[in-house]
């Protein structure tokens, strides 16, 4: 710690070294923020890769912008694998998976860890670069992506809407953080994501007519197909601009730019401000979806707080305008599944099953689940049995090793005892046996005795 005067003063905050304690100190609000993961499944074209990157930028800041995927493994990986290995440790709540085949592009939105999974057909899409190429003044701001966008759902109906429509609306809303109107800062609201549900009649290219021999039945089926309605969701991404009302556009540009404009074609600054500017041709009139101009009174509001840009002060009147950022997409829901892409089908746009078919499907799923549980239990029993056999072999091996060691110790002890007895016997034999001098003396005495007897 640095010193100030004669005492040491603490100048940094407390650092929690334990990750578990750090996670426990996080606020409940941060844990409630939804986080998304945008991935691709299998091999896709380069345009799809750019579209994935644009989607990640749209979902900023609560998404992985620079996610590196392993192309060799993501083909075999399931949504459940992503949910258990990536989403659970990182607190990810939604997975957006894009796939491509020879006929169409599919987008699946899954709620982790229990589902449901919504499958969409991507009918059309446009990249950010395509939208910017048709704009006369593209919007450029890196700070706009520091805060989450505000989600707006339109034409999804009320409580009387169909269940799959309600599910779509709830899913789109839950992908973005909730905005608290009482505490939100007006300067943080910089972007808007719009999901607009449109209903239109089915066109010929939307159906695959089957060839039949009966012309009457063919006409009837065509009439029924014409009466059917298709539900599509249009996704748009906008930036919010605010301009003060009652200030000339040229004066506002001078104030915002903080520099002297180019006056080489005019003789006075008054000519620059008062001259009538010819309206440029609207190159993007039918291609972009920007909002109305500043002169529309419906777009003029009184700011309750200060907003980005000069002259957009509190309680001042400003005109709001939406500038499209991209990407844009048209989605068509065709299937809703329970779970992470592996459960029973709750809704299908092209097939309607009877009660018997639904019950048969449920019985089939239950039978498959019970069979899976039986196999799992059998595998657990086999693992326990093999583990018991292995443990028994280890115990028997240990017992044999102990027996060998015990026998070796007994032999060693027996050998040491036998050597001591032999030494004792040899010493006793040495004591009992006469020495060489004693034998010589005995022989000399025996000779004396023999000589005396001879005399």
Coordinates of C-alpha atoms in Angstrom, one line a residue:
X1 CA 0.0 0.0 0.0
X2 CA 1.3 3.5 -0.7
X3 CA 2.2 5.9 2.0
X4 CA 0.8 9.3 2.7
X5 CA 2.7 11.1 5.3
X6 CA 3.7 8.7 8.1
X7 CA 0.9 6.3 7.6
X8 CA 0.0 3.7 5.0
X9 CA -3.3 4.2 3.3
X10 CA -5.4 1.7 1.4
X11 CA -6.2 2.9 -2.1
X12 CA -7.8 -0.1 -3.7
X13 CA -11.0 -2.0 -3.1
X14 CA -11.2 -5.5 -1.7
X15 CA -10.4 -8.2 -4.3
X16 CA -12.1 -11.6 -3.8
X17 CA -9.8 -14.4 -4.7
X18 CA -12.3 -17.2 -4.4
X19 CA -14.4 -17.5 -7.5
X20 CA -17.3 -19.0 -5.5
X21 CA -17.4 -16.1 -3.2
X22 CA -17.2 -13.7 -6.2
X23 CA -20.2 -15.5 -7.7
X24 CA -22.1 -15.2 -4.5
X25 CA -21.5 -11.5 -4.3
X26 CA -23.1 -10.9 -7.7
X27 CA -26.4 -9.0 -7.6
X28 CA -29.7 -10.8 -8.3
X29 CA -30.4 -8.3 -11.2
X30 CA -27.2 -9.4 -13.0
X31 CA -28.2 -13.1 -12.7
X32 CA -31.6 -12.3 -14.2
X33 CA -30.2 -10.8 -17.4
X34 CA -30.7 -13.2 -20.3
X35 CA -27.7 -14.3 -22.2
X36 CA -27.7 -15.8 -25.7
X37 CA -25.4 -18.0 -27.7
X38 CA -25.5 -17.9 -31.6
X39 CA -24.0 -21.0 -33.2
X40 CA -24.1 -22.9 -36.5
X41 CA -24.7 -26.5 -37.1
X42 CA -22.9 -28.2 -39.9
X43 CA -21.5 -26.7 -43.0
X44 CA -23.0 -23.3 -44.2
X45 CA -22.3 -20.7 -46.8
X46 CA -20.2 -17.6 -46.2
X47 CA -23.4 -15.4 -46.2
X48 CA -24.8 -17.5 -43.4
X49 CA -21.6 -16.9 -41.4
X50 CA -21.9 -13.1 -41.9
X51 CA -25.6 -13.4 -40.9
X52 CA -24.6 -15.2 -37.7
X53 CA -22.1 -12.4 -36.9
X54 CA -24.7 -9.8 -37.5
X55 CA -27.1 -11.6 -35.1
X56 CA -24.4 -11.7 -32.5
X57 CA -23.9 -7.9 -32.8
X58 CA -27.7 -7.4 -32.6
X59 CA -27.8 -9.3 -29.3
X60 CA -24.9 -7.3 -27.8
X61 CA -23.7 -6.9 -25.0
X62 CA -25.0 -10.1 -23.5
X63 CA -23.8 -12.6 -26.1
X64 CA -20.5 -14.1 -27.3
X65 CA -19.4 -11.9 -30.2
X66 CA -16.1 -13.6 -31.0
X67 CA -17.1 -17.2 -30.4
X68 CA -14.8 -19.7 -32.1
X69 CA -16.5 -22.9 -33.1
X70 CA -14.9 -26.3 -33.8
X71 CA -16.3 -27.2 -37.2
X72 CA -15.2 -30.9 -36.8
X73 CA -17.3 -31.4 -33.6
X74 CA -20.3 -29.1 -33.9
X75 CA -21.9 -31.4 -36.5
X76 CA -22.3 -34.2 -34.0
X77 CA -22.9 -32.0 -30.9
X78 CA -26.5 -31.7 -29.8
X79 CA -28.3 -28.8 -28.2
X80 CA -28.3 -30.7 -24.9
X81 CA -24.5 -30.9 -25.2
X82 CA -24.2 -27.2 -25.6
X83 CA -26.6 -26.7 -22.7
X84 CA -24.6 -28.9 -20.3
X85 CA -21.1 -28.0 -21.3
X86 CA -21.3 -24.3 -22.2
X87 CA -24.7 -22.8 -21.2
X88 CA -24.9 -24.1 -17.6
X89 CA -21.4 -22.9 -16.5
X90 CA -21.7 -19.5 -18.2
X91 CA -25.4 -18.7 -17.4
X92 CA -26.6 -18.7 -21.0
X93 CA -30.4 -18.8 -21.3
X94 CA -31.1 -19.0 -25.0
X95 CA -29.4 -20.9 -27.9
X96 CA -29.8 -19.7 -31.5
X97 CA -28.7 -22.5 -33.9
X98 CA -28.6 -21.9 -37.7
X99 CA -28.5 -24.9 -40.1
X100 CA -28.5 -25.1 -43.9
X101 CA -29.4 -27.8 -46.3
X102 CA -30.0 -28.0 -50.0
X103 CA -33.5 -26.6 -49.8
X104 CA -33.8 -24.1 -46.9
X105 CA -32.2 -22.4 -43.9
X106 CA -33.5 -23.1 -40.5
X107 CA -33.2 -21.2 -37.2
X108 CA -33.8 -22.9 -33.9
X109 CA -34.3 -20.9 -30.7
X110 CA -34.0 -23.1 -27.6
X111 CA -34.6 -22.1 -23.9
X112 CA -32.0 -23.7 -21.7
X113 CA -31.9 -26.0 -19.9
X114 CA -35.5 -27.4 -20.2
X115 CA -36.8 -26.0 -23.4
X116 CA -39.0 -25.5 -25.4
X117 CA -37.4 -25.3 -28.9
X118 CA -38.9 -23.2 -31.6
X119 CA -37.9 -24.1 -35.2
X120 CA -38.2 -21.3 -37.9
X121 CA -37.7 -21.3 -41.6
X122 CA -35.6 -18.3 -42.7
X123 CA -37.5 -17.3 -45.8
X124 CA -35.4 -14.1 -46.5
X125 CA -32.6 -12.2 -44.8
X126 CA -30.4 -9.2 -45.5
X127 CA -27.0 -8.5 -44.0
X128 CA -25.9 -5.3 -42.4
X129 CA -23.7 -4.4 -45.3
X130 CA -26.7 -4.7 -47.7
X131 CA -28.8 -2.3 -45.6
X132 CA -26.0 0.2 -45.3
X133 CA -25.3 0.1 -49.0
X134 CA -28.7 1.6 -49.7
X135 CA -28.5 4.3 -47.1
X136 CA -27.4 7.9 -47.9
X137 CA -26.1 8.5 -44.4
X138 CA -25.5 5.1 -42.6
X139 CA -25.6 5.2 -38.8
X140 CA -22.1 4.8 -37.2
X141 CA -21.8 4.5 -33.4
X142 CA -19.9 1.9 -31.3
X143 CA -21.4 3.2 -28.1
X144 CA -24.9 2.2 -29.2
X145 CA -24.1 -1.4 -28.7
X146 CA -22.9 -1.0 -25.1
X147 CA -26.5 -1.3 -23.9
X148 CA -29.1 -3.9 -24.8
X149 CA -31.7 -3.1 -27.4
X150 CA -35.4 -2.6 -26.5
X151 CA -37.6 -5.3 -27.9
X152 CA -41.0 -4.4 -29.5
X153 CA -43.5 -7.1 -30.5
X154 CA -46.3 -6.0 -32.8
X155 CA -49.5 -7.8 -34.0
X156 CA -49.0 -10.9 -31.8
X157 CA -52.5 -10.5 -30.3
X158 CA -53.6 -10.4 -26.7
X159 CA -54.5 -13.2 -24.3
X160 CA -56.9 -14.7 -26.8
X161 CA -54.1 -15.4 -29.3
X162 CA -53.1 -19.0 -30.3
X163 CA -50.7 -20.8 -28.0
X164 CA -47.9 -20.9 -30.5
X165 CA -48.2 -17.2 -31.2
X166 CA -48.0 -16.5 -27.4
X167 CA -45.0 -18.7 -27.2
X168 CA -43.3 -16.8 -30.0
X169 CA -43.9 -13.4 -28.3
X170 CA -42.7 -14.6 -24.9
X171 CA -39.6 -16.2 -26.4
X172 CA -38.7 -13.0 -28.3
X173 CA -39.2 -10.8 -25.2
X174 CA -37.2 -13.1 -22.9
X175 CA -34.2 -12.9 -25.2
X176 CA -33.6 -9.3 -24.1
X177 CA -33.4 -7.8 -20.6
X178 CA -36.5 -6.3 -19.1
X179 CA -36.7 -2.5 -19.2
X180 CA -37.8 -0.9 -15.9
X181 CA -39.5 2.3 -17.0
X182 CA -39.2 3.8 -13.5
X183 CA -35.4 3.4 -13.3
X184 CA -34.2 3.3 -16.9
X185 CA -31.8 6.0 -18.2
X186 CA -33.0 7.6 -21.4
X187 CA -29.4 7.8 -22.7
X188 CA -29.2 3.9 -22.5
X189 CA -32.1 3.4 -24.9
X190 CA -30.2 3.6 -28.2
X191 CA -31.5 0.7 -30.2
X192 CA -34.8 -1.1 -31.0
X193 CA -35.5 -4.6 -32.2
X194 CA -38.9 -5.0 -33.8
X195 CA -40.7 -8.4 -34.3
X196 CA -43.8 -7.9 -36.5
X197 CA -46.2 -10.8 -37.1
X198 CA -47.9 -10.6 -40.5
X199 CA -50.6 -12.9 -41.8
X200 CA -50.9 -13.4 -45.5
X201 CA -52.5 -15.9 -47.9
X202 CA -50.5 -18.8 -49.0
X203 CA -48.9 -18.4 -52.5
X204 CA -48.2 -21.0 -55.1
X205 CA -44.5 -21.1 -54.4
X206 CA -45.3 -21.8 -50.7
X207 CA -47.0 -25.1 -51.5
X208 CA -45.9 -28.2 -53.3
X209 CA -49.0 -29.3 -55.3
X210 CA -49.4 -33.1 -55.6
X211 CA -50.3 -34.6 -58.9
X212 CA -53.6 -36.4 -58.8
X213 CA -55.8 -37.9 -61.5
X214 CA -59.0 -36.5 -60.1
X215 CA -59.3 -32.9 -61.3
X216 CA -62.2 -32.1 -59.0
X217 CA -60.2 -33.1 -55.9
X218 CA -57.3 -31.1 -57.2
X219 CA -59.4 -28.0 -57.6
X220 CA -60.8 -28.5 -54.1
X221 CA -57.3 -28.8 -52.6
X222 CA -56.2 -25.7 -54.4
X223 CA -59.1 -23.7 -53.1
X224 CA -58.4 -24.9 -49.5
X225 CA -54.7 -23.9 -49.9
X226 CA -55.7 -20.5 -51.2
X227 CA -57.8 -20.0 -48.1
X228 CA -55.0 -20.9 -45.8
X229 CA -53.0 -18.2 -44.1
X230 CA -49.3 -18.1 -43.4
X231 CA -47.8 -16.5 -40.3
X232 CA -44.5 -14.8 -40.7
X233 CA -42.4 -12.8 -38.4
X234 CA -40.4 -9.8 -39.7
X235 CA -37.4 -8.8 -37.7
X236 CA -35.9 -5.3 -38.0
X237 CA -33.1 -3.6 -36.1
X238 CA -33.1 0.2 -35.7
X239 CA -31.1 2.9 -34.0
X240 CA -32.8 5.9 -32.3
X241 CA -31.9 9.4 -33.3
X242 CA -33.1 12.6 -31.7
X243 CA -33.0 16.0 -33.2
X244 CA -34.2 19.3 -31.6
X245 CA -37.3 20.8 -33.0
X246 CA -37.3 24.4 -34.2
X247 CA -33.6 24.5 -35.1
X248 CA -32.6 24.7 -38.7
X249 CA -30.9 21.6 -40.0
X250 CA -27.8 23.4 -41.2
X251 CA -27.4 25.2 -37.9
X252 CA -27.7 21.9 -36.1
X253 CA -25.1 20.4 -38.2
X254 CA -22.7 23.2 -37.4
X255 CA -23.3 22.8 -33.7
X256 CA -22.9 19.0 -33.8
X257 CA -19.8 19.0 -36.0
X258 CA -17.9 21.7 -33.9
X259 CA -16.1 22.9 -37.0
X260 CA -16.5 25.6 -39.7
X261 CA -18.4 24.2 -42.8
X262 CA -17.1 24.5 -46.3
X263 CA -18.0 28.0 -47.5
X264 CA -16.1 28.1 -50.8
X265 CA -19.3 28.1 -52.8
X266 CA -21.0 30.9 -50.9
X267 CA -20.1 34.5 -50.1
X268 CA -21.5 34.6 -46.6
X269 CA -22.5 32.3 -43.8
X270 CA -26.1 33.6 -44.2
X271 CA -26.2 32.2 -47.7
X272 CA -25.1 28.8 -46.4
X273 CA -27.9 28.8 -43.9
X274 CA -30.8 30.3 -45.9
X275 CA -30.1 28.8 -49.3
X276 CA -32.6 26.2 -50.5
X277 CA -31.1 22.8 -50.7
X278 CA -32.3 20.6 -53.5
X279 CA -33.7 17.4 -52.1
X280 CA -31.6 14.4 -53.0
X281 CA -33.1 11.5 -54.8
X282 CA -34.4 8.9 -52.4
X283 CA -32.3 5.9 -53.5
X284 CA -33.5 3.9 -50.5
X285 CA -37.1 4.8 -50.5
X286 CA -38.4 1.3 -51.1
X287 CA -35.5 -0.6 -49.7
X288 CA -35.0 0.8 -46.2
X289 CA -37.6 1.0 -43.5
X290 CA -36.6 4.2 -41.7
X291 CA -39.3 6.1 -39.8
X292 CA -40.9 9.5 -40.8
X293 CA -39.1 12.8 -41.0
X294 CA -38.6 15.4 -38.4
X295 CA -41.5 17.5 -39.5
X296 CA -44.1 14.9 -38.5
X297 CA -45.7 16.0 -35.2
X298 CA -46.4 12.4 -34.2
X299 CA -42.6 11.9 -33.9
X300 CA -42.0 14.9 -31.6
X301 CA -41.8 14.4 -27.9
X302 CA -40.7 16.3 -24.8
X303 CA -37.6 14.6 -23.4
X304 CA -37.9 13.7 -19.7
X305 CA -34.1 13.4 -19.5
X306 CA -31.1 14.5 -21.5
X307 CA -30.4 12.5 -24.5
X308 CA -27.4 11.9 -26.8
X309 CA -26.6 14.8 -29.1
X310 CA -26.4 18.5 -28.6
X311 CA -29.5 20.6 -27.8
X312 CA -31.3 17.4 -26.7
X313 CA -31.6 18.7 -23.2
X314 CA -34.1 17.8 -20.5
X315 CA -37.7 19.1 -21.1
X316 CA -36.7 20.1 -24.6
X317 CA -38.8 19.1 -27.6
X318 CA -37.1 16.8 -30.0
X319 CA -38.1 14.7 -33.0
X320 CA -37.3 11.0 -32.9
X321 CA -36.3 9.0 -35.9
X322 CA -35.4 5.4 -36.4
X323 CA -32.5 4.5 -38.7
X324 CA -32.3 0.9 -39.8
X325 CA -29.1 -0.9 -38.8
X326 CA -29.7 -4.4 -40.0
X327 CA -29.8 -7.3 -40.2
X328 CA -33.3 -8.1 -41.3
X329 CA -35.0 -11.4 -41.6
X330 CA -38.4 -13.0 -42.3
X331 CA -39.1 -16.1 -40.2
X332 CA -41.8 -18.7 -40.4
X333 CA -42.5 -20.9 -37.5
X334 CA -43.1 -24.5 -38.5
X335 CA -42.5 -26.6 -35.3
X336 CA -42.4 -26.3 -31.5
X337 CA -40.8 -29.1 -29.5
X338 CA -40.7 -29.8 -25.8
X339 CA -37.2 -29.9 -24.4
X340 CA -34.0 -29.1 -26.3
X341 CA -34.9 -30.4 -29.7
X342 CA -35.5 -34.0 -28.6
X343 CA -39.0 -33.9 -27.0
X344 CA -42.5 -34.5 -28.4
X345 CA -43.9 -32.1 -31.0
X346 CA -46.2 -29.5 -29.4
X347 CA -47.1 -27.7 -32.6
X348 CA -46.5 -28.3 -36.3
X349 CA -47.5 -25.9 -39.1
X350 CA -47.9 -28.6 -41.8
X351 CA -49.1 -31.6 -40.0
X352 CA -52.1 -32.0 -37.7
X353 CA -52.3 -35.3 -35.7
X354 CA -55.4 -36.9 -34.2
X355 CA -55.8 -37.8 -30.6
X356 CA -54.9 -41.4 -31.3
X357 CA -51.7 -40.4 -33.1
X358 CA -50.7 -38.1 -30.3
X359 CA -51.4 -40.8 -27.7
X360 CA -49.4 -43.4 -29.8
X361 CA -46.5 -40.9 -30.0
X362 CA -46.6 -40.4 -26.2
X363 CA -46.7 -44.1 -25.6
X364 CA -43.8 -44.6 -28.0
X365 CA -41.8 -41.9 -26.2
X366 CA -42.6 -43.3 -22.8
X367 CA -41.6 -46.8 -24.0
X368 CA -38.4 -45.5 -25.4
X369 CA -37.7 -43.7 -22.1
X370 CA -38.5 -46.8 -20.0
X371 CA -36.3 -48.9 -22.2
X372 CA -33.5 -46.4 -21.9
X373 CA -33.9 -46.5 -18.1
X374 CA -33.8 -50.3 -18.1
X375 CA -30.6 -50.3 -20.2
X376 CA -29.1 -47.7 -17.9
X377 CA -29.9 -49.8 -14.8
X378 CA -28.5 -52.9 -16.5
X379 CA -25.4 -51.0 -17.3
X380 CA -25.1 -49.8 -13.8
X381 CA -25.5 -53.4 -12.5
X382 CA -22.9 -54.6 -14.9
X383 CA -20.5 -51.9 -13.8
X384 CA -21.0 -52.8 -10.2
X385 CA -20.5 -56.5 -10.9
X386 CA -17.4 -55.9 -12.8
X387 CA -16.1 -53.5 -10.2
X388 CA -16.9 -56.2 -7.5
X389 CA -15.0 -58.8 -9.5
X390 CA -12.1 -56.5 -9.9
X391 CA -12.0 -55.6 -6.2
X392 CA -12.2 -59.3 -5.3
X393 CA -9.2 -60.0 -7.6
X394 CA -7.3 -57.2 -6.0
X395 CA -8.1 -58.5 -2.5
X396 CA -7.0 -62.1 -3.5
X397 CA -3.8 -60.8 -5.1
X398 CA -3.1 -58.8 -1.9
X399 CA -3.8 -61.8 0.3
X400 CA -1.4 -64.0 -1.8
X401 CA 1.2 -61.3 -1.6
X402 CA 0.8 -61.2 2.2
X403 CA 1.0 -65.0 2.4
X404 CA 4.2 -65.0 0.4
X405 CA 5.7 -62.3 2.6
X406 CA 4.7 -64.2 5.7
X407 CA 6.1 -67.5 4.5
X408 CA 9.3 -65.7 3.5
X409 CA 9.6 -64.2 7.0
X410 CA 8.9 -67.6 8.7
X411 CA 11.6 -69.2 6.6
X412 CA 14.0 -66.5 7.4
X413 CA 13.3 -66.8 11.1
X414 CA 13.6 -70.6 10.9
X415 CA 17.0 -70.4 9.1
X416 CA 18.4 -68.1 11.8
X417 CA 17.3 -70.5 14.6
X418 CA 18.8 -73.6 12.9
X419 CA 22.2 -72.0 12.6
X420 CA 22.4 -71.3 16.3
X421 CA 21.6 -74.9 17.2
X422 CA 24.4 -76.2 14.9
X423 CA 26.9 -73.9 16.6
X424 CA 25.8 -75.2 20.0
X425 CA 26.2 -78.8 18.9
X426 CA 29.6 -78.2 17.4
X427 CA 30.7 -76.5 20.6
X428 CA 29.4 -79.4 22.6
X429 CA 31.2 -81.9 20.4
X430 CA 34.4 -79.8 20.7
X431 CA 34.1 -80.0 24.5
X432 CA 33.5 -83.7 24.5
X433 CA 36.3 -84.6 22.0
X434 CA 39.9 -84.8 23.5
X435 CA 42.6 -82.5 22.3
X436 CA 45.7 -83.7 20.4
X437 CA 48.0 -83.2 23.4
X438 CA 45.7 -85.2 25.6
X439 CA 45.7 -88.0 23.0
X440 CA 49.5 -88.0 22.8
X441 CA 49.7 -88.2 26.6
X442 CA 47.3 -91.0 26.7
X443 CA 49.3 -92.9 24.1
X444 CA 52.5 -92.4 26.1
X445 CA 50.9 -93.6 29.3
X446 CA 49.6 -96.6 27.4
X447 CA 53.0 -97.5 26.1
X448 CA 54.5 -97.2 29.7
X449 CA 51.8 -99.6 30.9
X450 CA 52.5 -102.0 28.2
X451 CA 56.3 -101.9 28.9
X452 CA 55.8 -102.5 32.6
X453 CA 53.7 -105.5 31.9
X454 CA 56.4 -107.0 29.7
X455 CA 58.9 -106.7 32.4

